[in-house]
Each structure stands twice: as structure tokens, then as C-alpha cells.
Amino acid sequence: MEHLDTKTLQKLDAAHHLHPFNDNAVLAKKGTRILTRGEGCYVWDADGNKLLDAFAGLWCVNIGYGRKELGEAAKRQMDTLAYYNSFFQCTVEPTIELAAKLAELAPGDINHSFFVNSGSEANDTILRLVRHFWAVQDQPRKNIFIGRHNGYHGTTVAGASLGGMKGMHRQGGLPIPDIHHIEPPFWFGDGDELSPDEYGLAAAKRLEDKILELGPERVAAFIGEPIMGAIGVYIPPMTYWPEIERICRKYDVLLVADEVICGFGRTGEWFGSQYFGFQPDIMPVAKGITSGYIPLGAAMFNDRVAKVLKEQGGELAHGATYSGHPVCTAVALENLRILQEEGIVERARTEIAPYLAQRWAELGEHRLVGEARIAGMVGALELVPDKPRRTFFEERGKVGALCRDIALRNGLILRATNDSMLLSPPLVIDRAQVDELFEKAWKSLDETAAELGK
Ligand code: PXG
């Protein structure tokens, strides 16, 4: 294939390509960065810059870039049977094997997968099937989902409604009915005088208050990410999730842990619920299931929910052409094989995460950083105007964007949400690369502080 030069590509991109989560008019003027190659923890752009990707693409390239085995698995499957569906009393081998593999990996009795193509669709699936679950048990009014303000569950109609991003709700008339939101746990922002542990319990109590306000007979499920990613890596105190679980059990509200980011090793455990020590009933997964090499998601259900769906659910009027696409599930199997056989999750937890935490804490010493939070292989630096106090910049997001752009110039990809610099590197990052990440991040913080001082 002939390669077009960067300028030509940017012009074509501006003319014909609408980008997600971008002001496309602004972007067209600036020109997009075009990525061309990846290897391990690094990506290269069309101008030849080598970048340390401390964000794993978009929280997803858990095994790192350039693993040929995944492409080979895709090719093998395409050559053998490129497509067949799971409708009409049919299915395909790798999809069956993947469902069994996921049942083995998932915590507790979460043993059943409905396959989709993304995390958003997994959440749409969950919304529909959970409401169906209660309806076929003569509780059609038990249909309300409780999510959290600033939660992120995708961009489809149900996904964006379950999420609590106001900017997303404003576009397209969301949320849809019977979805409510409570405040998320963010100790740095609103913990006031409470200790993190006290605050975790207080934040969980918001769920109980909301259930009682709506009536337990109306509440179908609570959905939350074990760690909230997109809003800025909000890591709840360890008291939060066990208390949420207790409340859900008390009122018979299904507990949905959105593992799209946390799943497949991000916290150093296979799933975020294991990191926090609670047992969900349902979990959407995507991203790390294929390390981002090919689109795939799944809505996973425990035995209780699956039994009702199977025995009382009748025909499930839900599914897509590519539900359980054999090429995607074959790639997922190969990805999970590598993660397991090479002990990547285990090594992340025991070797890399502790070192990363140590270096991350050092970044926390920087005068621009108000809090350096981290859990396993996911973290954030909260940039603040006044280090000793838990305050935010007046105009949120400007300093974060500045720091992100400076980091890019220094060869480091960090994502910025508001003024939080987010970290989510490939799980295969090694100690030398953690040191490189530290050096580049510190330099970028220095340069950001210098720029602010001007
Ligand atoms: N749940 C969670 C917790 C997510 O983080 C989704 C669901 C939706 O998955 P899909 O595959 O439909 O994108 C996500 C996705 C960001 C950002 O800016 C985060 C996501 C997607 C796009 C941008 O951090 N997470």
C-alpha cells in the first residue's frame, strides 16, 4: 500500500472523518496526529515521533502493542470460518470456548456471557435483559437503574443514560426514563473532614437513601465502575464497595460492576471487584478482553439471572449480527491465553504495580500535584493551584490540557480529564519504562508549572 504524506492525510481526515469526543471544527484546523505503528508500550506517529503510551490506547492495550499471535489467531479463524452467527440454533467454536473461559476467570458464579461488540452495547444489553429479568418474575415496575453522576458507561442510548455525564445527556435527549444518578465517591473533591474510610461509607449511604426515596420495589439495579475512569480515575475508599454490596443485597437490587476498564488486569487483579473485595451479579466487559486488538464486549451474568433468562425469559429479543463473531472471540481467547500463560496480570500485581506506585508517589511530591492516586496499574495526578489545600483551578481543564500537550512533546502519552493526568499503561510495562515514564512526567510537570508562572 502506498503511504500518503502526513499533510495529505490530515487534509483528507479534516474533509471526511468525524471524530468522536472532539470539536471537529477545532480539530480540522489543528490537524490530527496520525499513529502508524506500535510495539510493546510504544507507538509511533506519522512524523516518526516515538511515544511512550502510558494510557494503553484508550485503557485497553493490556498486553501491549505488536503481539503477532493475535493477528495470527485472527487469520487462522478468517481462513477457516470468517463468519457465522449465533442465531438460528447455531454458533461457532471460539465463541463457545470464550464463554467457558470467561466463566472460569470471572468471580463467583458469574458464568454466562452475552457477546456484543463494545462496552456500550454490553450496557445496553444489561439494561434490557435486567428489566426483562424482573418483568418475567411479575415485577415489571422494578425497572429503575441507579448510576452515578459523572459515571461513564458508553455512548449508546442506554450507555450514555446510565452514565452521568451532563454534556452527553445534553446531546440527543438523554437520559431515557427510569434512570437515576447519585453522587460518586471522590474523597479528594468532597471528603471534607471525613477520613477516606468514613467517607466511603457516607458515599455508599447515598445509594441506600436513593433506593428508599424511589422505593426498593422500583429499583432493578445499581451500576458503577469499580474505579471511575473517564472522569479522572476516582478510586473509592476500600469501605465503599462492600457497603454498596450490602445495600444491594438488603433491598434485592442487582449489582452491576462495569469492568470495561478495570477488567483483565488493570488493577493487578483480573477484575476490579476482586481488588475491592465485593461480588457483583452482573458485569459488562470489553477493552482488555482483546487488549483492543479487535472489537468485542460481553454482558456477563451470574447463575441467578441467567437461570431466569434461560428458563422464564422466552425468546430473548436482543442480539446483533456480530454477537459472538468468531474472529473476535478467537482473538480474545489468544489474548487471554497470553495474559494467563505469561503471568502478565500476576507480574503486574506483584512486581510492577508496587514499583509504579512508588514512582507515582514521588510525582505526588511535585508542587503542581495535589494528589497522586493509584490502584494497581491505573492512577491519576490531580493538578492543583494550591498544593496543601484540596482545591481546583478556577477554569477546570486548562492546566490539564496544557500538561498533556507538553507531555506529548516530551514523548509521553497521558490523558487529561479536567486537571487530572490519567495513567493506564500496558500491563507489560517494565521497570526501566516506569523510570522513563517518571522522568518524562516530572519534566512535563516542571514545564507546565513554568508555563503557568509566566
Ligand atoms: N464502561 C466503561 C467503564 C468505560 O470506560 C464503556 C463502558 C464503553 O465502552 P465502549 O467500548 O463502547 O467505548 C467505557 C469506555 C475516556 C474514554 O475519555 C473512556 C471510554 C471510551 C472512550 C473514551 O476516558 N470508556
Tab-separated table of C-alpha atoms and ligand atoms in Angstrom:
chain	number	residue	atom	x	y	z
A	1	MET	CA	0.000	0.000	0.000
A	2	GLU	CA	1.340	3.400	-0.940
A	3	HIS	CA	1.683	5.739	2.061
A	4	LEU	CA	0.285	9.244	1.736
A	5	ASP	CA	2.245	12.053	3.375
A	6	THR	CA	1.048	13.434	6.697
A	7	LYS	CA	-0.293	16.718	5.326
A	8	THR	CA	-2.391	14.937	2.687
A	9	LEU	CA	-3.755	12.508	5.280
A	10	GLN	CA	-4.660	15.365	7.612
A	11	LYS	CA	-6.450	17.184	4.823
A	12	LEU	CA	-8.465	14.099	3.883
A	13	ASP	CA	-9.222	13.469	7.550
A	14	ALA	CA	-10.496	17.026	8.056
A	15	ALA	CA	-12.641	16.735	4.935
A	16	HIS	CA	-14.249	13.342	5.508
A	17	HIS	CA	-13.829	11.982	9.017
A	18	LEU	CA	-15.984	12.931	12.010
A	19	HIS	CA	-14.049	12.288	15.236
A	20	PRO	CA	-15.615	11.091	18.497
A	21	PHE	CA	-15.400	13.375	21.543
A	22	ASN	CA	-13.853	16.247	19.599
A	23	ASP	CA	-14.884	19.661	18.421
A	24	ASN	CA	-14.415	18.723	14.797
A	25	ALA	CA	-14.115	22.319	13.601
A	26	VAL	CA	-11.238	22.985	16.003
A	27	LEU	CA	-9.627	19.658	15.182
A	28	ALA	CA	-9.766	20.271	11.434
A	29	LYS	CA	-7.754	23.455	11.922
A	30	LYS	CA	-5.166	21.857	14.208
A	31	GLY	CA	-4.756	18.666	12.174
A	32	THR	CA	-4.919	15.205	13.705
A	33	ARG	CA	-1.982	13.178	14.969
A	34	ILE	CA	-1.768	10.025	12.870
A	35	LEU	CA	-0.439	6.924	14.582
A	36	THR	CA	1.227	4.362	12.375
A	37	ARG	CA	2.906	1.640	14.436
A	38	GLY	CA	3.090	0.122	17.904
A	39	GLU	CA	5.465	-2.164	19.768
A	40	GLY	CA	5.211	-3.068	23.451
A	41	CYS	CA	4.499	0.173	25.326
A	42	TYR	CA	5.425	2.491	22.448
A	43	VAL	CA	3.605	3.923	19.449
A	44	TRP	CA	5.000	5.916	16.547
A	45	ASP	CA	3.248	8.722	14.688
A	46	ALA	CA	3.360	9.580	11.000
A	47	ASP	CA	6.090	12.151	11.636
A	48	GLY	CA	8.286	9.472	13.154
A	49	ASN	CA	7.903	10.526	16.814
A	50	LYS	CA	8.219	7.656	19.291
A	51	LEU	CA	5.788	7.976	22.192
A	52	LEU	CA	5.590	6.059	25.462
A	53	ASP	CA	1.900	5.214	25.676
A	54	ALA	CA	1.081	5.486	29.364
A	55	PHE	CA	-2.592	5.228	28.529
A	56	ALA	CA	-2.670	1.881	26.663
A	57	GLY	CA	-4.518	3.382	23.710
A	58	LEU	CA	-7.777	4.079	25.485
A	59	TRP	CA	-7.407	1.992	28.640
A	60	CYS	CA	-7.291	-1.164	26.578
A	61	VAL	CA	-3.984	-2.409	25.146
A	62	ASN	CA	-3.257	-4.541	28.209
A	63	ILE	CA	-0.778	-6.953	26.589
A	64	GLY	CA	0.982	-4.151	24.724
A	65	TYR	CA	1.265	-3.491	21.005
A	66	GLY	CA	2.667	-5.745	18.312
A	67	ARG	CA	1.816	-9.233	19.571
A	68	LYS	CA	1.824	-11.177	16.311
A	69	GLU	CA	-0.023	-14.144	17.864
A	70	LEU	CA	-3.258	-12.167	17.908
A	71	GLY	CA	-3.079	-11.374	14.218
A	72	GLU	CA	-2.242	-14.986	13.522
A	73	ALA	CA	-5.262	-16.160	15.532
A	74	ALA	CA	-7.451	-13.773	13.525
A	75	LYS	CA	-6.018	-15.003	10.238
A	76	ARG	CA	-6.437	-18.665	11.197
A	77	GLN	CA	-10.076	-18.045	12.063
A	78	MET	CA	-10.754	-15.967	8.947
A	79	ASP	CA	-9.216	-18.635	6.746
A	80	THR	CA	-11.255	-21.381	8.444
A	81	LEU	CA	-14.609	-19.702	9.056
A	82	ALA	CA	-14.637	-15.928	8.756
A	83	TYR	CA	-18.189	-15.528	9.968
A	84	TYR	CA	-21.128	-17.354	11.274
A	85	ASN	CA	-23.782	-16.175	13.680
A	86	SER	CA	-25.200	-17.429	16.949
A	87	PHE	CA	-28.822	-17.100	15.858
A	88	PHE	CA	-30.941	-19.937	14.373
A	89	GLN	CA	-29.746	-22.720	16.666
A	90	CYS	CA	-26.127	-22.154	15.592
A	91	THR	CA	-22.874	-20.903	16.951
A	92	VAL	CA	-19.120	-21.193	16.409
A	93	GLU	CA	-16.284	-22.906	18.276
A	94	PRO	CA	-14.183	-19.993	19.571
A	95	THR	CA	-17.284	-18.267	20.946
A	96	ILE	CA	-18.236	-21.329	22.990
A	97	GLU	CA	-14.678	-21.665	24.229
A	98	LEU	CA	-14.511	-18.000	25.163
A	99	ALA	CA	-17.779	-18.169	27.107
A	100	ALA	CA	-16.346	-21.089	29.080
A	101	LYS	CA	-13.023	-19.304	29.605
A	102	LEU	CA	-14.752	-16.172	30.894
A	103	ALA	CA	-16.822	-18.271	33.301
A	104	GLU	CA	-13.563	-19.692	34.662
A	105	LEU	CA	-11.958	-16.246	35.071
A	106	ALA	CA	-14.926	-14.235	36.340
A	107	PRO	CA	-15.503	-14.039	40.093
A	108	GLY	CA	-18.086	-16.138	41.921
A	109	ASP	CA	-20.946	-17.538	39.890
A	110	ILE	CA	-20.762	-15.052	37.016
A	111	ASN	CA	-20.764	-17.855	34.474
A	112	HIS	CA	-22.776	-16.631	31.479
A	113	SER	CA	-21.849	-14.298	28.611
A	114	PHE	CA	-23.920	-12.476	26.020
A	115	PHE	CA	-21.493	-11.238	23.358
A	116	VAL	CA	-21.588	-7.797	21.773
A	117	ASN	CA	-19.119	-5.502	20.029
A	118	SER	CA	-18.315	-2.877	22.649
A	119	GLY	CA	-18.713	-1.838	26.255
A	120	SER	CA	-21.592	0.450	25.312
A	121	GLU	CA	-23.542	-2.405	23.788
A	122	ALA	CA	-22.802	-4.579	26.803
A	123	ASN	CA	-24.533	-1.958	28.940
A	124	ASP	CA	-27.468	-1.660	26.549
A	125	THR	CA	-27.796	-5.423	26.752
A	126	ILE	CA	-27.726	-5.314	30.542
A	127	LEU	CA	-30.380	-2.617	30.721
A	128	ARG	CA	-32.751	-4.579	28.520
A	129	LEU	CA	-32.119	-8.028	29.978
A	130	VAL	CA	-32.257	-6.877	33.609
A	131	ARG	CA	-35.604	-5.172	33.039
A	132	HIS	CA	-36.760	-8.354	31.304
A	133	PHE	CA	-35.447	-10.418	34.254
A	134	TRP	CA	-37.694	-8.568	36.682
A	135	ALA	CA	-40.640	-8.337	34.284
A	136	VAL	CA	-40.879	-12.095	33.730
A	137	GLN	CA	-40.945	-12.515	37.503
A	138	ASP	CA	-44.047	-10.338	37.707
A	139	GLN	CA	-42.142	-7.223	38.761
A	140	PRO	CA	-42.342	-5.012	35.656
A	141	ARG	CA	-42.228	-1.907	37.827
A	142	LYS	CA	-38.837	-2.906	39.246
A	143	ASN	CA	-37.160	-1.265	36.252
A	144	ILE	CA	-35.129	1.675	37.574
A	145	PHE	CA	-31.350	1.730	37.207
A	146	ILE	CA	-29.317	3.855	39.584
A	147	GLY	CA	-25.994	5.077	38.231
A	148	ARG	CA	-23.676	7.882	39.317
A	149	HIS	CA	-23.118	11.449	38.211
A	150	ASN	CA	-20.001	11.541	36.060
A	151	GLY	CA	-20.080	7.771	35.661
A	152	TYR	CA	-19.183	6.520	32.184
A	153	HIS	CA	-20.919	3.525	30.672
A	154	GLY	CA	-20.605	4.242	26.959
A	155	THR	CA	-22.269	6.335	24.297
A	156	THR	CA	-25.205	4.310	23.034
A	157	VAL	CA	-28.611	5.485	24.231
A	158	ALA	CA	-28.670	3.245	27.298
A	159	GLY	CA	-24.931	3.516	27.917
A	160	ALA	CA	-24.943	7.306	27.930
A	161	SER	CA	-28.137	7.365	30.013
A	162	LEU	CA	-26.676	5.053	32.652
A	163	GLY	CA	-23.591	7.238	32.658
A	164	GLY	CA	-23.820	10.566	34.377
A	165	MET	CA	-22.001	12.906	32.002
A	166	LYS	CA	-24.138	16.033	31.667
A	167	GLY	CA	-22.503	17.036	28.382
A	168	MET	CA	-23.529	13.716	26.898
A	169	HIS	CA	-27.076	13.938	28.243
A	170	ARG	CA	-27.478	17.319	26.557
A	171	GLN	CA	-26.971	15.783	23.110
A	172	GLY	CA	-29.807	13.540	21.974
A	173	GLY	CA	-32.368	13.973	24.748
A	174	LEU	CA	-30.934	11.742	27.464
A	175	PRO	CA	-31.220	10.125	29.909
A	176	ILE	CA	-34.080	7.853	28.913
A	177	PRO	CA	-36.766	7.364	31.604
A	178	ASP	CA	-36.282	5.412	34.825
A	179	ILE	CA	-32.591	6.054	35.230
A	180	HIS	CA	-31.418	7.961	38.312
A	181	HIS	CA	-27.993	9.074	39.491
A	182	ILE	CA	-26.290	9.557	42.841
A	183	GLU	CA	-23.075	11.445	43.611
A	184	PRO	CA	-19.912	9.402	43.045
A	185	PRO	CA	-17.258	8.734	45.694
A	186	PHE	CA	-14.488	11.313	45.249
A	187	TRP	CA	-12.765	11.906	48.550
A	188	PHE	CA	-10.303	14.488	47.207
A	189	GLY	CA	-13.170	16.602	45.902
A	190	ASP	CA	-15.806	16.287	48.608
A	191	GLY	CA	-14.462	14.265	51.514
A	192	ASP	CA	-14.258	17.385	53.676
A	193	GLU	CA	-13.151	16.457	57.189
A	194	LEU	CA	-14.029	12.756	56.927
A	195	SER	CA	-11.289	10.139	56.771
A	196	PRO	CA	-11.337	8.217	53.472
A	197	ASP	CA	-12.847	5.177	55.219
A	198	GLU	CA	-15.601	7.215	56.879
A	199	TYR	CA	-16.227	8.977	53.595
A	200	GLY	CA	-16.511	5.646	51.718
A	201	LEU	CA	-19.390	4.620	53.977
A	202	ALA	CA	-21.045	8.020	53.705
A	203	ALA	CA	-20.793	7.921	49.911
A	204	ALA	CA	-22.316	4.421	49.815
A	205	LYS	CA	-25.186	5.612	52.018
A	206	ARG	CA	-26.275	7.813	49.107
A	207	LEU	CA	-27.356	4.615	47.367
A	208	GLU	CA	-29.481	3.490	50.295
A	209	ASP	CA	-31.090	6.929	50.510
A	210	LYS	CA	-31.891	6.857	46.794
A	211	ILE	CA	-33.341	3.322	46.955
A	212	LEU	CA	-35.575	4.329	49.860
A	213	GLU	CA	-36.644	7.518	48.080
A	214	LEU	CA	-37.657	5.591	44.942
A	215	GLY	CA	-38.936	2.504	46.764
A	216	PRO	CA	-36.990	-0.797	46.671
A	217	GLU	CA	-39.807	-2.353	44.637
A	218	ARG	CA	-38.925	0.078	41.830
A	219	VAL	CA	-35.149	-0.355	41.755
A	220	ALA	CA	-33.852	-3.033	39.389
A	221	ALA	CA	-30.115	-2.487	39.611
A	222	PHE	CA	-27.229	-0.273	40.623
A	223	ILE	CA	-24.407	0.215	38.135
A	224	GLY	CA	-20.934	1.578	38.832
A	225	GLU	CA	-17.348	1.243	37.674
A	226	PRO	CA	-15.152	-0.211	40.446
A	227	ILE	CA	-12.827	2.709	39.644
A	228	MET	CA	-14.341	5.562	37.653
A	229	GLY	CA	-12.016	6.055	34.688
A	230	ALA	CA	-13.064	8.735	32.240
A	231	ILE	CA	-13.964	11.355	34.871
A	232	GLY	CA	-10.459	11.167	36.324
A	233	VAL	CA	-9.678	7.816	37.971
A	234	TYR	CA	-11.760	8.187	41.114
A	235	ILE	CA	-10.515	5.382	43.353
A	236	PRO	CA	-13.092	4.847	46.104
A	237	PRO	CA	-12.014	4.146	49.681
A	238	MET	CA	-11.912	0.409	50.464
A	239	THR	CA	-15.061	0.750	52.589
A	240	TYR	CA	-17.212	1.875	49.667
A	241	TRP	CA	-17.868	-1.251	47.599
A	242	PRO	CA	-18.531	-3.777	50.395
A	243	GLU	CA	-21.096	-1.323	51.773
A	244	ILE	CA	-22.668	-0.899	48.318
A	245	GLU	CA	-22.884	-4.681	48.078
A	246	ARG	CA	-24.526	-4.915	51.499
A	247	ILE	CA	-27.133	-2.312	50.495
A	248	CYS	CA	-27.890	-4.024	47.181
A	249	ARG	CA	-28.410	-7.373	48.924
A	250	LYS	CA	-30.625	-5.796	51.586
A	251	TYR	CA	-33.071	-4.392	49.012
A	252	ASP	CA	-32.644	-7.114	46.361
A	253	VAL	CA	-31.150	-4.682	43.868
A	254	LEU	CA	-28.871	-6.290	41.271
A	255	LEU	CA	-25.284	-5.101	41.475
A	256	VAL	CA	-23.651	-4.317	38.129
A	257	ALA	CA	-19.884	-3.749	38.224
A	258	ASP	CA	-18.847	-2.100	34.967
A	259	GLU	CA	-15.499	-3.796	34.376
A	260	VAL	CA	-14.876	-2.327	30.918
A	261	ILE	CA	-11.737	-0.531	32.165
A	262	CYS	CA	-10.937	-2.486	35.325
A	263	GLY	CA	-11.366	-5.946	33.801
A	264	PHE	CA	-8.497	-8.165	32.656
A	265	GLY	CA	-5.782	-6.999	34.979
A	266	ARG	CA	-5.978	-3.226	35.159
A	267	THR	CA	-5.952	-3.183	38.961
A	268	GLY	CA	-3.484	-6.073	39.184
A	269	GLU	CA	-6.425	-8.412	39.831
A	270	TRP	CA	-8.364	-9.957	36.989
A	271	PHE	CA	-11.388	-7.823	37.862
A	272	GLY	CA	-11.866	-4.606	39.805
A	273	SER	CA	-14.419	-6.235	42.107
A	274	GLN	CA	-11.666	-8.585	43.307
A	275	TYR	CA	-9.437	-5.620	44.104
A	276	PHE	CA	-12.143	-4.093	46.290
A	277	GLY	CA	-13.469	-7.373	47.687
A	278	PHE	CA	-17.083	-7.472	46.569
A	279	GLN	CA	-19.187	-9.796	44.448
A	280	PRO	CA	-21.245	-8.319	41.613
A	281	ASP	CA	-24.198	-10.077	39.974
A	282	ILE	CA	-23.529	-8.746	36.505
A	283	MET	CA	-20.567	-7.266	34.687
A	284	PRO	CA	-20.076	-5.634	31.303
A	285	VAL	CA	-16.590	-6.265	29.902
A	286	ALA	CA	-14.816	-5.061	26.738
A	287	LYS	CA	-11.475	-3.304	26.055
A	288	GLY	CA	-8.900	-5.579	27.740
A	289	ILE	CA	-10.811	-8.722	26.716
A	290	THR	CA	-8.971	-8.442	23.364
A	291	SER	CA	-6.386	-5.883	24.521
A	292	GLY	CA	-8.048	-3.618	21.966
A	293	TYR	CA	-6.796	-5.664	19.003
A	294	ILE	CA	-10.347	-6.205	17.743
A	295	PRO	CA	-13.760	-5.001	18.973
A	296	LEU	CA	-15.535	-7.261	21.452
A	297	GLY	CA	-17.640	-6.878	24.545
A	298	ALA	CA	-19.737	-9.124	26.732
A	299	ALA	CA	-22.549	-8.733	29.206
A	300	MET	CA	-21.839	-11.302	31.902
A	301	PHE	CA	-24.498	-12.620	34.297
A	302	ASN	CA	-24.483	-14.751	37.420
A	303	ASP	CA	-26.323	-18.053	37.749
A	304	ARG	CA	-29.416	-16.472	39.310
A	305	VAL	CA	-30.017	-14.005	36.481
A	306	ALA	CA	-29.051	-16.442	33.720
A	307	LYS	CA	-31.372	-19.133	35.109
A	308	VAL	CA	-34.362	-16.804	34.935
A	309	LEU	CA	-33.398	-15.564	31.464
A	310	LYS	CA	-32.994	-19.129	30.233
A	311	GLU	CA	-35.953	-20.782	31.937
A	312	GLN	CA	-38.518	-17.992	32.053
A	313	GLY	CA	-37.163	-15.471	29.569
A	314	GLY	CA	-38.668	-16.958	26.421
A	315	GLU	CA	-37.089	-15.701	23.221
A	316	LEU	CA	-34.525	-13.018	24.067
A	317	ALA	CA	-35.400	-10.353	21.507
A	318	HIS	CA	-31.893	-8.986	21.512
A	319	GLY	CA	-28.637	-9.511	19.608
A	320	ALA	CA	-26.554	-8.245	16.718
A	321	THR	CA	-25.122	-9.623	13.503
A	322	TYR	CA	-21.741	-9.786	15.169
A	323	SER	CA	-22.762	-11.173	18.582
A	324	GLY	CA	-20.026	-13.732	19.195
A	325	HIS	CA	-18.160	-13.017	15.949
A	326	PRO	CA	-15.704	-15.915	15.573
A	327	VAL	CA	-12.720	-13.770	14.602
A	328	CYS	CA	-13.212	-11.506	17.632
A	329	THR	CA	-13.699	-14.372	20.062
A	330	ALA	CA	-10.687	-16.235	18.623
A	331	VAL	CA	-8.538	-13.145	19.190
A	332	ALA	CA	-9.922	-12.759	22.720
A	333	LEU	CA	-9.021	-16.381	23.504
A	334	GLU	CA	-5.472	-15.823	22.288
A	335	ASN	CA	-5.196	-12.596	24.294
A	336	LEU	CA	-6.419	-14.317	27.466
A	337	ARG	CA	-4.086	-17.251	26.837
A	338	ILE	CA	-1.119	-14.885	26.671
A	339	LEU	CA	-2.232	-12.904	29.726
A	340	GLN	CA	-2.557	-16.148	31.697
A	341	GLU	CA	0.339	-18.225	30.418
A	342	GLU	CA	2.846	-15.400	30.603
A	343	GLY	CA	1.575	-14.448	34.060
A	344	ILE	CA	1.126	-10.833	32.940
A	345	VAL	CA	-1.599	-9.950	35.433
A	346	GLU	CA	0.250	-11.687	38.259
A	347	ARG	CA	3.505	-9.902	37.389
A	348	ALA	CA	1.711	-6.567	37.167
A	349	ARG	CA	0.312	-7.072	40.664
A	350	THR	CA	3.397	-8.383	42.411
A	351	GLU	CA	6.256	-6.638	40.605
A	352	ILE	CA	5.265	-3.658	38.515
A	353	ALA	CA	2.329	-2.128	40.391
A	354	PRO	CA	4.315	-1.703	43.638
A	355	TYR	CA	7.160	-0.020	41.758
A	356	LEU	CA	4.779	2.120	39.745
A	357	ALA	CA	3.049	3.148	42.992
A	358	GLN	CA	6.387	4.169	44.484
A	359	ARG	CA	7.337	6.322	41.499
A	360	TRP	CA	3.815	7.708	41.232
A	361	ALA	CA	4.008	8.798	44.869
A	362	GLU	CA	7.271	10.609	44.006
A	363	LEU	CA	5.391	12.516	41.307
A	364	GLY	CA	2.939	13.401	44.072
A	365	GLU	CA	5.751	15.442	45.641
A	366	HIS	CA	5.689	17.870	42.724
A	367	ARG	CA	4.370	21.299	43.693
A	368	LEU	CA	1.678	21.110	40.996
A	369	VAL	CA	0.267	17.798	42.242
A	370	GLY	CA	-2.386	17.827	44.961
A	371	GLU	CA	-2.955	14.089	44.994
A	372	ALA	CA	-1.236	11.141	43.296
A	373	ARG	CA	-3.753	8.301	43.440
A	374	ILE	CA	-3.132	4.829	42.104
A	375	ALA	CA	-4.618	1.321	42.293
A	376	GLY	CA	-2.621	-1.383	40.580
A	377	MET	CA	-1.967	-0.179	37.048
A	378	VAL	CA	-4.357	2.772	36.963
A	379	GLY	CA	-3.855	6.178	38.513
A	380	ALA	CA	-4.156	9.950	38.321
A	381	LEU	CA	-2.245	13.068	39.261
A	382	GLU	CA	-4.587	15.803	40.407
A	383	LEU	CA	-3.058	19.128	39.353
A	384	VAL	CA	-3.939	21.916	41.778
A	385	PRO	CA	-3.245	25.634	42.215
A	386	ASP	CA	-2.516	25.422	45.926
A	387	LYS	CA	-0.780	22.231	46.978
A	388	PRO	CA	-1.531	21.984	50.704
A	389	ARG	CA	-5.259	22.571	50.152
A	390	ARG	CA	-7.726	20.318	48.319
A	391	THR	CA	-8.812	22.915	45.779
A	392	PHE	CA	-9.168	23.010	41.997
A	393	PHE	CA	-8.149	25.511	39.330
A	394	GLU	CA	-10.814	28.110	38.677
A	395	GLU	CA	-11.083	27.273	34.984
A	396	ARG	CA	-11.159	23.465	35.046
A	397	GLY	CA	-9.286	21.628	32.319
A	398	LYS	CA	-6.909	24.266	31.004
A	399	VAL	CA	-3.889	23.193	33.001
A	400	GLY	CA	-4.574	19.519	32.354
A	401	ALA	CA	-4.698	20.105	28.603
A	402	LEU	CA	-1.500	22.167	28.770
A	403	CYS	CA	0.307	19.430	30.678
A	404	ARG	CA	-0.984	16.762	28.276
A	405	ASP	CA	0.342	18.698	25.265
A	406	ILE	CA	3.701	19.295	26.936
A	407	ALA	CA	3.944	15.590	27.828
A	408	LEU	CA	3.294	14.689	24.189
A	409	ARG	CA	6.147	16.956	23.119
A	410	ASN	CA	8.263	15.085	25.651
A	411	GLY	CA	7.308	11.748	24.096
A	412	LEU	CA	4.755	10.670	26.691
A	413	ILE	CA	1.059	9.980	26.216
A	414	LEU	CA	-1.026	10.784	29.305
A	415	ARG	CA	-4.731	11.527	29.081
A	416	ALA	CA	-6.138	14.610	30.795
A	417	THR	CA	-9.635	14.881	32.250
A	418	ASN	CA	-10.227	18.300	33.752
A	419	ASP	CA	-6.878	18.812	35.506
A	420	SER	CA	-6.233	15.154	36.304
A	421	MET	CA	-3.439	13.451	34.400
A	422	LEU	CA	-4.509	9.846	33.902
A	423	LEU	CA	-2.301	6.780	33.881
A	424	SER	CA	-3.197	3.366	32.483
A	425	PRO	CA	-0.152	1.834	30.786
A	426	PRO	CA	0.050	-1.554	29.083
A	427	LEU	CA	0.386	-4.175	31.834
A	428	VAL	CA	3.652	-5.312	30.247
A	429	ILE	CA	5.472	-2.081	31.095
A	430	ASP	CA	8.833	-2.853	32.756
A	431	ARG	CA	10.795	-1.053	35.464
A	432	ALA	CA	13.044	0.841	33.054
A	433	GLN	CA	9.953	2.081	31.215
A	434	VAL	CA	8.363	3.094	34.518
A	435	ASP	CA	11.504	5.153	35.178
A	436	GLU	CA	11.229	6.704	31.722
A	437	LEU	CA	7.576	7.489	32.422
A	438	PHE	CA	8.559	9.134	35.709
A	439	GLU	CA	11.335	11.270	34.131
A	440	LYS	CA	9.072	12.427	31.306
A	441	ALA	CA	6.137	13.132	33.592
A	442	TRP	CA	8.279	15.099	36.068
A	443	LYS	CA	9.812	17.146	33.255
A	444	SER	CA	6.336	17.816	31.865
A	445	LEU	CA	5.056	18.919	35.273
A	446	ASP	CA	8.052	21.268	35.619
A	447	GLU	CA	7.431	22.766	32.204
A	448	THR	CA	3.714	23.125	32.941
A	449	ALA	CA	4.491	24.912	36.201
A	450	ALA	CA	6.967	27.184	34.389
A	451	GLU	CA	4.360	27.989	31.730
A	452	LEU	CA	1.817	28.851	34.447
A	453	GLY	CA	4.361	31.071	36.153
A	454	LYS	CA	4.712	33.239	33.041
B	1	PXG	N1	-17.928	1.365	30.510
B	1	PXG	C1	-16.808	1.954	30.934
B	1	PXG	C2	-16.451	1.936	32.382
B	1	PXG	C3	-15.962	2.580	30.002
B	1	PXG	O1	-14.857	3.189	30.419
B	1	PXG	C4	-17.524	1.940	28.276
B	1	PXG	C5	-18.295	1.349	29.237
B	1	PXG	C6	-17.973	1.889	26.862
B	1	PXG	O2	-17.188	1.051	26.111
B	1	PXG	P1	-17.069	1.258	24.526
B	1	PXG	O3	-16.322	0.042	24.077
B	1	PXG	O4	-18.422	1.306	23.977
B	1	PXG	O5	-16.315	2.549	24.328
B	1	PXG	C7	-16.334	2.555	28.648
B	1	PXG	C8	-15.478	3.203	27.599
B	1	PXG	C9	-12.263	8.375	28.023
B	1	PXG	C10	-12.990	7.299	27.323
B	1	PXG	O6	-12.296	9.501	27.537
B	1	PXG	C11	-13.371	6.180	28.006
B	1	PXG	C12	-14.081	5.178	27.341
B	1	PXG	C13	-14.379	5.323	25.999
B	1	PXG	C14	-13.998	6.466	25.321
B	1	PXG	C15	-13.303	7.468	25.979
B	1	PXG	O7	-11.630	8.117	29.050
B	1	PXG	N2	-14.504	4.097	28.065
